[in-house]
């Protein structure tokens, strides 16, 4: 979800106003994804690198995050949305952490859609923390780190119970992954939109999904193999 700051600047508004509008865009996209029958939606809300921003902006983002969670979680719960968070929570304050746990606990059994919020998340952080746990598990089981161990790194990623993403959407015109789900996106279809995040709405999402629907996913196979499988 990129482009909140530029959206605000273009209107001579403070960046924080852009973030506020960004929350509205997120709410709309969540509702649309539910309607489209999308099983898992992951929103990159705050990266492990975003702490480098000015303190006022970081604080506003935290306040907005907390307010949105408090306001929205039970509405999402009523719609059958399960809410989970990925990322290093230890850096967040107690209030925010307990609100996150609260949303997770209450929505745990919901199955209409899983909403994953990546907060203080970084793809490299995820791989590193998984590697640490993986090594620990192998050691504990008295096994060497090899393919024969029967334990895989994948099991320790923060997304271990989720499918890999089919589609990645980045708004704001930048064409990079910015340390998002690096491991998980090995075969993800990438979609880049020039629109700034607060402007991204139902029509934009539909355009992205239509673009995705035209793509052929081969996962390393040939076009002929895929066609034969589709026909058989
Ligand atoms: C939102 O957009 C991303 C968040 C960290 C919430 P930006 O704040 O990066 O907006 P731009 O890129 O400055 O326009
Ligand atoms: Mg940005």
Short mmCIF file of C-alpha atoms and ligand atoms in Angstrom, two decimals:
data_model
loop_
_atom_site.label_atom_id
_atom_site.label_comp_id
_atom_site.label_asym_id
_atom_site.label_seq_id
_atom_site.Cartn_x
_atom_site.Cartn_y
_atom_site.Cartn_z
CA UNK A 1 0.00 0.00 0.00
CA UNK A 2 2.27 2.77 -1.27
CA UNK A 3 1.70 6.40 -2.11
CA UNK A 4 -0.08 7.86 0.92
CA UNK A 5 2.53 10.59 1.38
CA UNK A 6 2.49 11.65 -2.27
CA UNK A 7 -1.29 11.66 -2.29
CA UNK A 8 -1.26 14.12 0.62
CA UNK A 9 1.54 16.27 -0.77
CA UNK A 10 -0.30 16.73 -4.06
CA UNK A 11 -3.15 18.23 -2.03
CA UNK A 12 -0.96 20.32 0.25
CA UNK A 13 -2.00 18.18 3.19
CA UNK A 14 0.21 16.64 5.87
CA UNK A 15 1.47 13.13 5.09
CA UNK A 16 -0.52 11.84 8.03
CA UNK A 17 -3.72 12.82 6.22
CA UNK A 18 -2.61 10.55 3.40
CA UNK A 19 -2.28 7.69 5.86
CA UNK A 20 -5.75 8.40 7.19
CA UNK A 21 -7.13 8.15 3.67
CA UNK A 22 -5.02 5.04 3.18
CA UNK A 23 -6.91 3.33 5.99
CA UNK A 24 -10.18 4.02 4.15
CA UNK A 25 -8.77 2.52 0.97
CA UNK A 26 -7.73 -0.56 2.93
CA UNK A 27 -11.22 -0.91 4.36
CA UNK A 28 -12.70 -0.80 0.87
CA UNK A 29 -10.26 -3.31 -0.55
CA UNK A 30 -10.89 -5.71 2.34
CA UNK A 31 -14.65 -5.56 1.68
CA UNK A 32 -14.09 -6.08 -2.06
CA UNK A 33 -11.81 -9.05 -1.52
CA UNK A 34 -14.48 -10.63 0.65
CA UNK A 35 -16.97 -10.16 -2.17
CA UNK A 36 -14.56 -11.57 -4.74
CA UNK A 37 -14.18 -14.67 -2.59
CA UNK A 38 -10.48 -14.17 -2.03
CA UNK A 39 -9.28 -16.53 0.66
CA UNK A 40 -6.29 -14.65 2.02
CA UNK A 41 -5.47 -10.96 1.82
CA UNK A 42 -2.18 -9.72 3.21
CA UNK A 43 -1.71 -5.99 3.71
CA UNK A 44 1.77 -4.59 4.17
CA UNK A 45 0.97 -1.98 6.79
CA UNK A 46 4.36 -1.23 8.27
CA UNK A 47 7.75 -2.55 7.28
CA UNK A 48 10.71 -3.15 9.55
CA UNK A 49 12.38 -0.26 7.69
CA UNK A 50 9.54 2.22 8.29
CA UNK A 51 10.94 2.99 11.77
CA UNK A 52 13.43 5.15 9.92
CA UNK A 53 10.72 7.72 9.23
CA UNK A 54 10.33 10.86 11.36
CA UNK A 55 9.02 10.06 14.84
CA UNK A 56 5.79 12.04 14.32
CA UNK A 57 4.93 10.00 11.26
CA UNK A 58 5.73 6.70 13.00
CA UNK A 59 3.60 7.73 15.98
CA UNK A 60 0.70 8.70 13.75
CA UNK A 61 0.92 5.38 11.93
CA UNK A 62 0.81 3.55 15.27
CA UNK A 63 -2.16 5.62 16.47
CA UNK A 64 -4.01 5.01 13.22
CA UNK A 65 -3.24 1.32 13.38
CA UNK A 66 -4.56 1.06 16.93
CA UNK A 67 -7.67 3.13 16.19
CA UNK A 68 -8.47 1.16 13.02
CA UNK A 69 -8.06 -2.13 14.84
CA UNK A 70 -10.34 -1.08 17.69
CA UNK A 71 -12.93 0.28 15.31
CA UNK A 72 -12.90 -2.46 12.70
CA UNK A 73 -12.10 -5.82 14.21
CA UNK A 74 -15.58 -6.70 15.41
CA UNK A 75 -17.14 -5.58 12.10
CA UNK A 76 -14.74 -7.87 10.29
CA UNK A 77 -15.47 -10.59 12.81
CA UNK A 78 -19.20 -10.26 12.03
CA UNK A 79 -18.36 -10.82 8.35
CA UNK A 80 -16.44 -14.00 9.15
CA UNK A 81 -12.96 -12.57 8.68
CA UNK A 82 -10.09 -14.08 10.56
CA UNK A 83 -7.43 -11.52 11.47
CA UNK A 84 -3.79 -12.42 11.97
CA UNK A 85 -0.55 -10.46 12.13
CA UNK A 86 2.90 -11.25 10.87
CA UNK A 87 6.05 -9.39 11.85
CA UNK A 88 8.06 -8.69 14.95
CA UNK A 89 5.57 -7.45 17.54
CA UNK A 90 8.10 -6.93 20.26
CA UNK A 91 8.70 -3.36 19.07
CA UNK A 92 5.06 -2.33 19.49
CA UNK A 93 3.67 -0.88 22.67
CA UNK A 94 1.63 -2.95 25.09
CA UNK A 95 -1.72 -1.41 24.12
CA UNK A 96 -1.24 -2.22 20.46
CA UNK A 97 0.05 -5.71 21.16
CA UNK A 98 -2.92 -6.58 23.33
CA UNK A 99 -5.34 -5.20 20.71
CA UNK A 100 -3.63 -7.38 18.10
CA UNK A 101 -3.93 -10.44 20.32
CA UNK A 102 -7.53 -9.60 21.05
CA UNK A 103 -8.44 -9.42 17.35
CA UNK A 104 -6.61 -12.67 16.66
CA UNK A 105 -8.20 -14.53 19.53
CA UNK A 106 -11.75 -13.46 18.76
CA UNK A 107 -11.58 -14.12 15.03
CA UNK A 108 -9.58 -17.33 15.13
CA UNK A 109 -12.41 -19.63 14.05
CA UNK A 110 -13.60 -17.45 11.14
CA UNK A 111 -13.29 -18.94 7.66
CA UNK A 112 -14.74 -16.48 5.13
CA UNK A 113 -11.39 -14.81 4.56
CA UNK A 114 -8.09 -14.50 6.35
CA UNK A 115 -6.80 -10.96 6.67
CA UNK A 116 -3.09 -10.94 7.38
CA UNK A 117 -1.63 -7.65 8.48
CA UNK A 118 2.10 -7.39 8.06
CA UNK A 119 3.25 -5.04 10.78
CA UNK A 120 6.92 -4.46 11.52
CA UNK A 121 7.39 -7.14 8.92
CA UNK A 122 10.39 -7.76 6.72
CA UNK A 123 10.97 -10.68 4.37
CA UNK A 124 14.57 -11.05 5.46
CA UNK A 125 13.56 -10.90 9.10
CA UNK A 126 11.08 -13.70 8.46
CA UNK A 127 13.63 -15.95 6.76
CA UNK A 128 16.16 -15.26 9.48
CA UNK A 129 13.82 -15.98 12.38
CA UNK A 130 12.66 -19.14 10.61
CA UNK A 131 16.25 -20.27 10.06
CA UNK A 132 17.00 -19.77 13.74
CA UNK A 133 13.99 -21.84 14.80
CA UNK A 134 14.74 -24.45 12.16
CA UNK A 135 18.30 -24.88 13.35
CA UNK A 136 17.05 -25.10 16.93
CA UNK A 137 14.48 -27.75 16.05
CA UNK A 138 17.05 -29.84 14.19
CA UNK A 139 19.46 -29.59 17.09
CA UNK A 140 16.78 -30.59 19.57
CA UNK A 141 15.80 -33.57 17.46
CA UNK A 142 19.47 -34.52 17.20
CA UNK A 143 19.34 -34.19 13.42
CA UNK A 144 21.71 -32.52 11.05
CA UNK A 145 20.59 -29.63 8.88
CA UNK A 146 19.93 -31.58 5.72
CA UNK A 147 17.10 -32.50 3.42
CA UNK A 148 16.86 -35.82 5.30
CA UNK A 149 16.00 -34.14 8.58
CA UNK A 150 12.28 -34.29 7.80
CA UNK A 151 12.01 -30.74 9.06
CA UNK A 152 11.77 -27.84 6.65
CA UNK A 153 12.49 -24.16 7.00
CA UNK A 154 9.07 -23.39 5.56
CA UNK A 155 7.38 -24.68 8.72
CA UNK A 156 8.88 -21.84 10.71
CA UNK A 157 8.02 -18.93 8.48
CA UNK A 158 5.45 -16.57 9.95
CA UNK A 159 3.09 -17.63 7.15
CA UNK A 160 3.55 -21.36 7.69
CA UNK A 161 -0.18 -22.12 7.76
CA UNK A 162 -1.01 -19.93 4.77
CA UNK A 163 -0.75 -20.61 1.04
CA UNK A 164 1.84 -18.70 -0.97
CA UNK A 165 0.35 -15.55 -2.49
CA UNK A 166 -1.02 -15.82 -6.04
CA UNK A 167 -0.99 -12.11 -6.74
CA UNK A 168 1.06 -9.22 -5.43
CA UNK A 169 -0.21 -5.68 -5.96
CA UNK A 170 1.96 -2.65 -5.36
CA UNK A 171 0.50 0.80 -5.78
CA UNK A 172 2.32 4.11 -6.09
CA UNK A 173 4.32 3.40 -9.24
CA UNK A 174 7.42 1.94 -7.60
CA UNK A 175 8.53 -1.38 -9.05
CA UNK A 176 10.10 -3.24 -6.19
CA UNK A 177 9.19 -5.71 -3.47
CA UNK A 178 10.64 -3.65 -0.61
CA UNK A 179 11.34 -6.65 1.61
CA UNK A 180 7.79 -8.03 1.53
CA UNK A 181 7.14 -11.79 1.53
CA UNK A 182 10.42 -12.68 -0.15
CA UNK A 183 10.39 -16.45 0.30
CA UNK A 184 6.66 -16.80 -0.17
CA UNK A 185 6.54 -14.81 -3.42
CA UNK A 186 8.85 -17.08 -5.39
CA UNK A 187 6.05 -17.79 -7.91
CA UNK A 188 3.69 -14.92 -7.21
CA UNK A 189 2.35 -12.88 -10.12
CA UNK A 190 3.44 -9.27 -9.78
CA UNK A 191 1.18 -6.33 -10.55
CA UNK A 192 2.23 -2.71 -10.34
CA UNK A 193 -0.20 0.17 -10.35
CA UNK A 194 0.62 3.83 -10.87
CA UNK A 195 -2.27 4.81 -8.65
CA UNK A 196 -1.49 6.13 -5.19
CA UNK A 197 -2.85 3.92 -2.44
CA UNK A 198 -5.64 6.29 -1.21
CA UNK A 199 -6.98 6.32 -4.80
CA UNK A 200 -6.92 2.56 -5.16
CA UNK A 201 -10.52 1.37 -5.08
CA UNK A 202 -12.93 -1.28 -6.31
CA UNK A 203 -12.28 -0.55 -9.98
CA UNK A 204 -8.52 -0.72 -9.51
CA UNK A 205 -8.77 -4.03 -7.70
CA UNK A 206 -10.99 -5.43 -10.43
CA UNK A 207 -8.45 -4.35 -13.06
CA UNK A 208 -5.68 -6.12 -11.17
CA UNK A 209 -7.72 -9.30 -10.85
CA UNK A 210 -8.60 -9.22 -14.55
CA UNK A 211 -4.96 -8.82 -15.44
CA UNK A 212 -4.07 -11.72 -13.17
CA UNK A 213 -6.77 -13.91 -14.75
CA UNK A 214 -5.05 -13.57 -18.14
CA UNK A 215 -1.75 -14.91 -16.95
CA UNK A 216 -0.58 -18.46 -17.33
CA UNK A 217 1.17 -19.79 -14.29
CA UNK A 218 3.70 -22.45 -15.12
CA UNK A 219 5.67 -23.02 -11.93
CA UNK A 220 8.68 -24.05 -14.00
CA UNK A 221 6.79 -26.20 -16.49
CA UNK A 222 6.30 -25.57 -20.21
CA UNK A 223 3.28 -24.01 -21.88
CA UNK A 224 2.52 -27.38 -23.56
CA UNK A 225 2.52 -29.22 -20.26
CA UNK A 226 0.12 -26.74 -18.74
CA UNK A 227 -2.24 -26.94 -21.73
CA UNK A 228 -2.20 -30.74 -21.68
CA UNK A 229 -3.02 -30.70 -17.96
CA UNK A 230 -5.83 -28.20 -18.51
CA UNK A 231 -7.35 -30.34 -21.28
CA UNK A 232 -6.99 -33.59 -19.44
C1 LIG B 1 2.20 4.30 2.64
O1 LIG B 1 2.71 5.17 1.70
C2 LIG B 1 3.17 3.27 3.16
C3 LIG B 1 3.21 3.15 4.64
C4 LIG B 1 4.35 2.96 5.26
C5 LIG B 1 2.00 3.20 5.44
P1 LIG B 1 3.98 6.11 1.88
O2 LIG B 1 3.93 6.78 3.20
O3 LIG B 1 5.22 5.32 1.62
O4 LIG B 1 3.73 7.18 0.73
P2 LIG B 1 4.80 7.84 -0.25
O5 LIG B 1 5.58 6.73 -0.89
O6 LIG B 1 5.66 8.74 0.57
O7 LIG B 1 3.96 8.58 -1.24
MG1 LIG B 2 6.36 4.99 -0.06
#
